[in-house]
PDB file of C-alpha atoms in Angstrom:
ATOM      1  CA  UNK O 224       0.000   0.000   0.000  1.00 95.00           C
ATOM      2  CA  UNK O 225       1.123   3.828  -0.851  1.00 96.00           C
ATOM      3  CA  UNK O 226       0.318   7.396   0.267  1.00 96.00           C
ATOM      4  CA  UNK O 227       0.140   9.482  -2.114  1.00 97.00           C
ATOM      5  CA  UNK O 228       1.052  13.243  -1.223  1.00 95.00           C
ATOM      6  CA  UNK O 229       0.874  16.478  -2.917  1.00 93.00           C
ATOM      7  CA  UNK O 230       2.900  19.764  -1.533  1.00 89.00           C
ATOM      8  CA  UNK O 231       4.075  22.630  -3.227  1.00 87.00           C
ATOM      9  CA  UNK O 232       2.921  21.353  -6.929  1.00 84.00           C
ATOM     10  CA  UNK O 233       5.083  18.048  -6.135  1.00 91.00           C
ATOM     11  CA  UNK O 234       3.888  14.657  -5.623  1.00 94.00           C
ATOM     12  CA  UNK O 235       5.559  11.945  -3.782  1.00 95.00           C
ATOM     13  CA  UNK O 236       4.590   8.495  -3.867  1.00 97.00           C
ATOM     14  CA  UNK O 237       5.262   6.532  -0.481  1.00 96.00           C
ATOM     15  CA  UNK O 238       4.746   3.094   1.117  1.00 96.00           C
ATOM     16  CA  UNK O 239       2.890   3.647   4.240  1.00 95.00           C
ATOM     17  CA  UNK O 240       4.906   2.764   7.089  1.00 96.00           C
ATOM     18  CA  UNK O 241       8.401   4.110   5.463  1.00 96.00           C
ATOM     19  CA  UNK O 242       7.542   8.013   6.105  1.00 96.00           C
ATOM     20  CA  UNK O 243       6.047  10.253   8.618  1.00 95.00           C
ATOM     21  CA  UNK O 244       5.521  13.927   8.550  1.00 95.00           C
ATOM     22  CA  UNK O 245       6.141  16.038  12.002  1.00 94.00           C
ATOM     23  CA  UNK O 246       3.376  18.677  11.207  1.00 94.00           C
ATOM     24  CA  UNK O 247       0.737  15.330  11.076  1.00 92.00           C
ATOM     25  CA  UNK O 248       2.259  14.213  15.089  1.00 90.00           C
ATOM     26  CA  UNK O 249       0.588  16.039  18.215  1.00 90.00           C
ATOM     27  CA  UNK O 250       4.024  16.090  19.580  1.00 90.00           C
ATOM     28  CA  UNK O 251       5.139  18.511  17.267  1.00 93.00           C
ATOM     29  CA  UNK O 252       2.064  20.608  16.946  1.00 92.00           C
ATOM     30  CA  UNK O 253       2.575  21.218  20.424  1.00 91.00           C
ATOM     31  CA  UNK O 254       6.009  23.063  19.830  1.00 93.00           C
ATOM     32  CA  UNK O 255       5.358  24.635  16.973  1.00 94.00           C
ATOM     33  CA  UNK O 256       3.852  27.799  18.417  1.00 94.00           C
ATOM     34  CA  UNK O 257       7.221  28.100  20.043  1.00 96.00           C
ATOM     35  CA  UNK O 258       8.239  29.173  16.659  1.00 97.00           C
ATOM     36  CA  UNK O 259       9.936  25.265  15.709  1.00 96.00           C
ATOM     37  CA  UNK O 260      10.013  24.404  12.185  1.00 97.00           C
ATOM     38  CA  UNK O 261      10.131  21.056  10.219  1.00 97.00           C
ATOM     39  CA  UNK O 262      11.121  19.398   7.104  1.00 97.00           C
ATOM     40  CA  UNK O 263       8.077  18.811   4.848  1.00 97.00           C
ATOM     41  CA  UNK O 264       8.302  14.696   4.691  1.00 96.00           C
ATOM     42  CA  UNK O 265      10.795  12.156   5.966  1.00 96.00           C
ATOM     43  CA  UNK O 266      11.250   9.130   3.865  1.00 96.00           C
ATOM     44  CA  UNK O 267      13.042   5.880   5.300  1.00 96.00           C
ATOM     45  CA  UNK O 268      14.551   3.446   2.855  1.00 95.00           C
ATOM     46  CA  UNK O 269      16.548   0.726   4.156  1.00 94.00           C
ATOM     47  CA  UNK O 270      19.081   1.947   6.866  1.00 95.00           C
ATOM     48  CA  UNK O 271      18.821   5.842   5.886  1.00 97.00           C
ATOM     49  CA  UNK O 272      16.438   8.856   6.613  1.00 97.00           C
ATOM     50  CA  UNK O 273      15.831  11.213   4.102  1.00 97.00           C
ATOM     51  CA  UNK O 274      14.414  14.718   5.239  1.00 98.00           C
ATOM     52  CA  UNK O 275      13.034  17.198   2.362  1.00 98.00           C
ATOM     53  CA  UNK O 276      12.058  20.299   2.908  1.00 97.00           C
ATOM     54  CA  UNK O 277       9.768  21.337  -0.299  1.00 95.00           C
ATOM     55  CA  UNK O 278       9.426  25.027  -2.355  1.00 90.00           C
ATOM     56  CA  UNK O 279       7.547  26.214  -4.863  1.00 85.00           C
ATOM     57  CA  UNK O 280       8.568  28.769  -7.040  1.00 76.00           C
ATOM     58  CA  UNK O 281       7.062  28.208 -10.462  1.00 74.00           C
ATOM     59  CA  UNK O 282       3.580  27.221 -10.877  1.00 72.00           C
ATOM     60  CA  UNK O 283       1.740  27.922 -14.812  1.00 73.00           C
ATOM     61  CA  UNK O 284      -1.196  26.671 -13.846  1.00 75.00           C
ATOM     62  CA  UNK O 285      -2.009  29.613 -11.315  1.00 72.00           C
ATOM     63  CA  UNK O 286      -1.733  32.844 -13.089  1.00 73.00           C
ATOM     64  CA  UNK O 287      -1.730  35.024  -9.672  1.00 72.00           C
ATOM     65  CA  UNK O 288       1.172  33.112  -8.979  1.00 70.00           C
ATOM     66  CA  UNK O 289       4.329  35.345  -8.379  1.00 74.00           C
ATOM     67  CA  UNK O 290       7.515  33.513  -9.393  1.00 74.00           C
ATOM     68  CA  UNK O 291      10.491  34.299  -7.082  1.00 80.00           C
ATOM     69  CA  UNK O 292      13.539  34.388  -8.825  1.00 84.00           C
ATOM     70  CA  UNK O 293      16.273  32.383  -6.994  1.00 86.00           C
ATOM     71  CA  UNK O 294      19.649  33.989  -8.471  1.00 85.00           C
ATOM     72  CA  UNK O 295      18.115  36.984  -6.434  1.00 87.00           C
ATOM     73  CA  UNK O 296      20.490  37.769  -3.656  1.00 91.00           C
ATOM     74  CA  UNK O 297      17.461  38.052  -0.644  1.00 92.00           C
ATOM     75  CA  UNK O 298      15.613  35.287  -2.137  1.00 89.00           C
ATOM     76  CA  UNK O 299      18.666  33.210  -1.278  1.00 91.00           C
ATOM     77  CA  UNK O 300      19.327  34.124   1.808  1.00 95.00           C
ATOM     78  CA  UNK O 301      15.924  33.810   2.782  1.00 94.00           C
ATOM     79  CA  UNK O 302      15.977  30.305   1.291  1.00 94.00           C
ATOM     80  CA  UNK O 303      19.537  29.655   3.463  1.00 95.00           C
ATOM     81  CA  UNK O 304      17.800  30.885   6.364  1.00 96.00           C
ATOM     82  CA  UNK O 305      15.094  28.658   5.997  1.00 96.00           C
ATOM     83  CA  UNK O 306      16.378  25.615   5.351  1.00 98.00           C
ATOM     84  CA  UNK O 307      18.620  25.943   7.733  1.00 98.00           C
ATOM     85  CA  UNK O 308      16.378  26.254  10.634  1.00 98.00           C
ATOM     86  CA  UNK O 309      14.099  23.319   9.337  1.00 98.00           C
ATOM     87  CA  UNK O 310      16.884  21.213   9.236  1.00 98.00           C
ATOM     88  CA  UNK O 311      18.295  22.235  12.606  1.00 97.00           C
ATOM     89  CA  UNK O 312      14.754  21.824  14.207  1.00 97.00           C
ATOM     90  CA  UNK O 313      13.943  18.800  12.912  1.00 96.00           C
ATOM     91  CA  UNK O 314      17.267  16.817  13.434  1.00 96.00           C
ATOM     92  CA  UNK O 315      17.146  18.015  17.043  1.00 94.00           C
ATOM     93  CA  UNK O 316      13.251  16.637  17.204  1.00 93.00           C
ATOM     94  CA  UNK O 317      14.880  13.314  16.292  1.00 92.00           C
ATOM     95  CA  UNK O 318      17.442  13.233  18.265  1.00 91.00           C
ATOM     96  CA  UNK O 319      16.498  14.256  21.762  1.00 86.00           C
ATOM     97  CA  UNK O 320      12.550  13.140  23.088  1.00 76.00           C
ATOM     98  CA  UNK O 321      12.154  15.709  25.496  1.00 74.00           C
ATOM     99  CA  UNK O 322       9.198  17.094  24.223  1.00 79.00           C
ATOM    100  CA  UNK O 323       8.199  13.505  22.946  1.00 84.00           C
ATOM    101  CA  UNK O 324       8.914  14.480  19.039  1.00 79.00           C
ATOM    102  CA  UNK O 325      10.233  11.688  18.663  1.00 81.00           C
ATOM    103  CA  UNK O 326       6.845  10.055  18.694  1.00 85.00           C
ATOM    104  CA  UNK O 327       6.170  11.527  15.004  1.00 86.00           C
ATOM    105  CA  UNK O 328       7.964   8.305  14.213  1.00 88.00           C
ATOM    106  CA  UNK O 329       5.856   5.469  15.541  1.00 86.00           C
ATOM    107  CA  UNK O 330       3.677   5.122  12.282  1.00 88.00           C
ATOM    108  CA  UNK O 331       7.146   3.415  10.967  1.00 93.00           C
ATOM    109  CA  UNK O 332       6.648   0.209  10.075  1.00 92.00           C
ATOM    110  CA  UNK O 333      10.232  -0.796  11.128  1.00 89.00           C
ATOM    111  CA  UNK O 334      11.858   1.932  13.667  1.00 86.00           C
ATOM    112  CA  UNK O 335      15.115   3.533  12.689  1.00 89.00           C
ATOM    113  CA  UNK O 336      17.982   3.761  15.176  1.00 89.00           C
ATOM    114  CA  UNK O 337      18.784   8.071  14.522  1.00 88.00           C
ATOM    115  CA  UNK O 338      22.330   7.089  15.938  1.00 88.00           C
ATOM    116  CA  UNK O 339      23.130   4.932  13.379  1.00 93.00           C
ATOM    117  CA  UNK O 340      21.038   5.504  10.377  1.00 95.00           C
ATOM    118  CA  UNK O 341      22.577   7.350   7.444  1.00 98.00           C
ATOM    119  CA  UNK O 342      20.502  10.917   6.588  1.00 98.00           C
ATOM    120  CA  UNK O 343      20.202  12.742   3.741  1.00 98.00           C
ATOM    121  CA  UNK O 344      18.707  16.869   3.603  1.00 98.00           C
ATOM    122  CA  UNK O 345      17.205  17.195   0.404  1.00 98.00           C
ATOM    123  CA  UNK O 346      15.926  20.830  -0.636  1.00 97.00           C
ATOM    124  CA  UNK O 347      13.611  20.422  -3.516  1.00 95.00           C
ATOM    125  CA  UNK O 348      12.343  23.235  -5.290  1.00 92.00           C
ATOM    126  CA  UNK O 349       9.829  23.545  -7.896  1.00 87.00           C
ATOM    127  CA  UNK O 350      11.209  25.983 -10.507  1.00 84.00           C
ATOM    128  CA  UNK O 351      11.268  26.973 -13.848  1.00 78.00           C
ATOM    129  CA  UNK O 352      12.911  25.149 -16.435  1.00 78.00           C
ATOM    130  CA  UNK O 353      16.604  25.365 -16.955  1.00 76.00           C
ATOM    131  CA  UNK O 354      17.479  27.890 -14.219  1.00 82.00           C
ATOM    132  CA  UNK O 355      20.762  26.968 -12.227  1.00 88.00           C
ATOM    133  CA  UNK O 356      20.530  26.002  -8.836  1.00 92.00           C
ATOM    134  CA  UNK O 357      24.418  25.371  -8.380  1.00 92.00           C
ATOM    135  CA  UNK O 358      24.932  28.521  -6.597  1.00 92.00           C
ATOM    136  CA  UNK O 359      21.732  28.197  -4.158  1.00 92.00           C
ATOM    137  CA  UNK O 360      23.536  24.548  -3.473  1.00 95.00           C
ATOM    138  CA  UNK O 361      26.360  25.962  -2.581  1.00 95.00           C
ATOM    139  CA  UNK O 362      25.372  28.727  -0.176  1.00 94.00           C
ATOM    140  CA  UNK O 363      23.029  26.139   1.274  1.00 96.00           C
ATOM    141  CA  UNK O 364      25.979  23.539   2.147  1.00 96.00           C
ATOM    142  CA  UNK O 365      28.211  26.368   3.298  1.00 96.00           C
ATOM    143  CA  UNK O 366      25.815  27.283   5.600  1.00 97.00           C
ATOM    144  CA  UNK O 367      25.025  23.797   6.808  1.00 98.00           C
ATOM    145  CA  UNK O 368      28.160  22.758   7.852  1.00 97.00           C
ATOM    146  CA  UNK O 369      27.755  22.533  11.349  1.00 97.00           C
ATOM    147  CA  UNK O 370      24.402  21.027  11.212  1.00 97.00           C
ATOM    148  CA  UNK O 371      26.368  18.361   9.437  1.00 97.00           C
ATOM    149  CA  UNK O 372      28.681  17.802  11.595  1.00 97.00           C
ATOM    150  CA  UNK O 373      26.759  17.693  14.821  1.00 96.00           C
ATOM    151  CA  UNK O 374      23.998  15.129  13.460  1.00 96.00           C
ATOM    152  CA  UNK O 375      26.603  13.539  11.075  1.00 97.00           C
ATOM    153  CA  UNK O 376      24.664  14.625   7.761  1.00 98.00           C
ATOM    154  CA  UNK O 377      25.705  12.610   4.780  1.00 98.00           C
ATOM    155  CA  UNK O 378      24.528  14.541   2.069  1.00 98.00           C
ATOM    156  CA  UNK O 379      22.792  17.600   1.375  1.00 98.00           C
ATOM    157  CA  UNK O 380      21.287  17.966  -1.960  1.00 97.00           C
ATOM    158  CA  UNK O 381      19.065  21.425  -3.514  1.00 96.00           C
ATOM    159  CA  UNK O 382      17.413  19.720  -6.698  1.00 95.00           C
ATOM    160  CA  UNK O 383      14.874  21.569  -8.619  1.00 91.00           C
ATOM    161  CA  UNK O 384      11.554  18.594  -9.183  1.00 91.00           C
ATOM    162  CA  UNK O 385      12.409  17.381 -12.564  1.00 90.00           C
ATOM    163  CA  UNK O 386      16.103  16.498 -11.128  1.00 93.00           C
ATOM    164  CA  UNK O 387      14.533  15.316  -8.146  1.00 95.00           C
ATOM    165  CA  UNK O 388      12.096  12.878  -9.917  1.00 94.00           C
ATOM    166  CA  UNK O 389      15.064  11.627 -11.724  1.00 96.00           C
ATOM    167  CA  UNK O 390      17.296  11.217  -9.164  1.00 95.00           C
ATOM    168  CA  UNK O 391      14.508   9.072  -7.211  1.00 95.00           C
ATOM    169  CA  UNK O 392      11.952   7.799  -9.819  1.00 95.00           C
ATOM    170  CA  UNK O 393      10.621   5.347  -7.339  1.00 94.00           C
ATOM    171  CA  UNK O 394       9.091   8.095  -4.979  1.00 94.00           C
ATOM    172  CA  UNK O 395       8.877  11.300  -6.067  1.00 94.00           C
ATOM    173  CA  UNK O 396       6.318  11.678  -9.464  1.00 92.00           C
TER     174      UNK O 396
END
């Protein structure tokens, strides 16, 4: 059995039981209006965790839509600034339980040992064709690095949604 689940124009196709979402677990609504953020989805294949955080900057279909242009020097750091914190909030919701986040988990089939899984950030953004993301990557894993080191990150990875459904044709669509 999947889930299927749209955000932000993107759709992600998941087996129930090998993702959760923090904003669907009490424990997390609970902290929230202490100003914590999250990663959209977290996806568990195998022995690794991947957390996404989700944008949407292009969307056709909606002509009030305002594109933001990401070679834009605020839009960036605005973008840095938020992924940062929704990465730094979220790892620390799985690694510590004091405020029981670390119940958003127990809808995984199999549970995940945070310690010793592998975990991947992925920043996906939904964006116009052929506009170049290299420089928002880098900025992004600049400003990461000590998130990485203190929850020993693998890999951080800013992908706009075609890349993205490439790179993992098996759950994003």
């Amino acid at each position: 059995m999947t889930d299927t689940i749209i955000e932000s124009g993107m759709t992600f196709v998941l087996p129930q039981g090998q993702y959760f979402r923090f904003e669907e677990a009490q424990a997390y609504q609970s902290v929230k209006a202490f100003s914590v953020t999250e990663m959209d989805l977290c996806y568990v294949e195998g022995n690794t965790l991947f957390l996404v955080e989700l944008k949407r900057f292009y969307d056709p279909s909606n002509p009030k839509f305002m594109p933001k242009d990401i070679s834009v020097e605020a839009v960036i750091e605005d973008l840095k600034t938020n992924f940062y914190k929704n990465a730094w909030h979220s790892l620390a919701m799985l690694a510590q339980n004091r405020s029981n986040t670390q119940t958003c988990m127990a809808g995984l089939r199999q549970p995940i040992d945070f310690e010793k899984c592998q975990i991947k950030l992925i920043f996906i953004l939904n964006i116009a064709p052929n506009k170049d993301i290299l420089p928002l990557y880098k900025e992004i894993a600049k400003k990461l690095t000590d998130v990485k080191a203190l929850f020993r990150v693998d890999s951080v990875a800013v992908l706009d949604y075609d890349t993205a459904k490439d790179f993992y044709p098996n759950w994003i669509k």
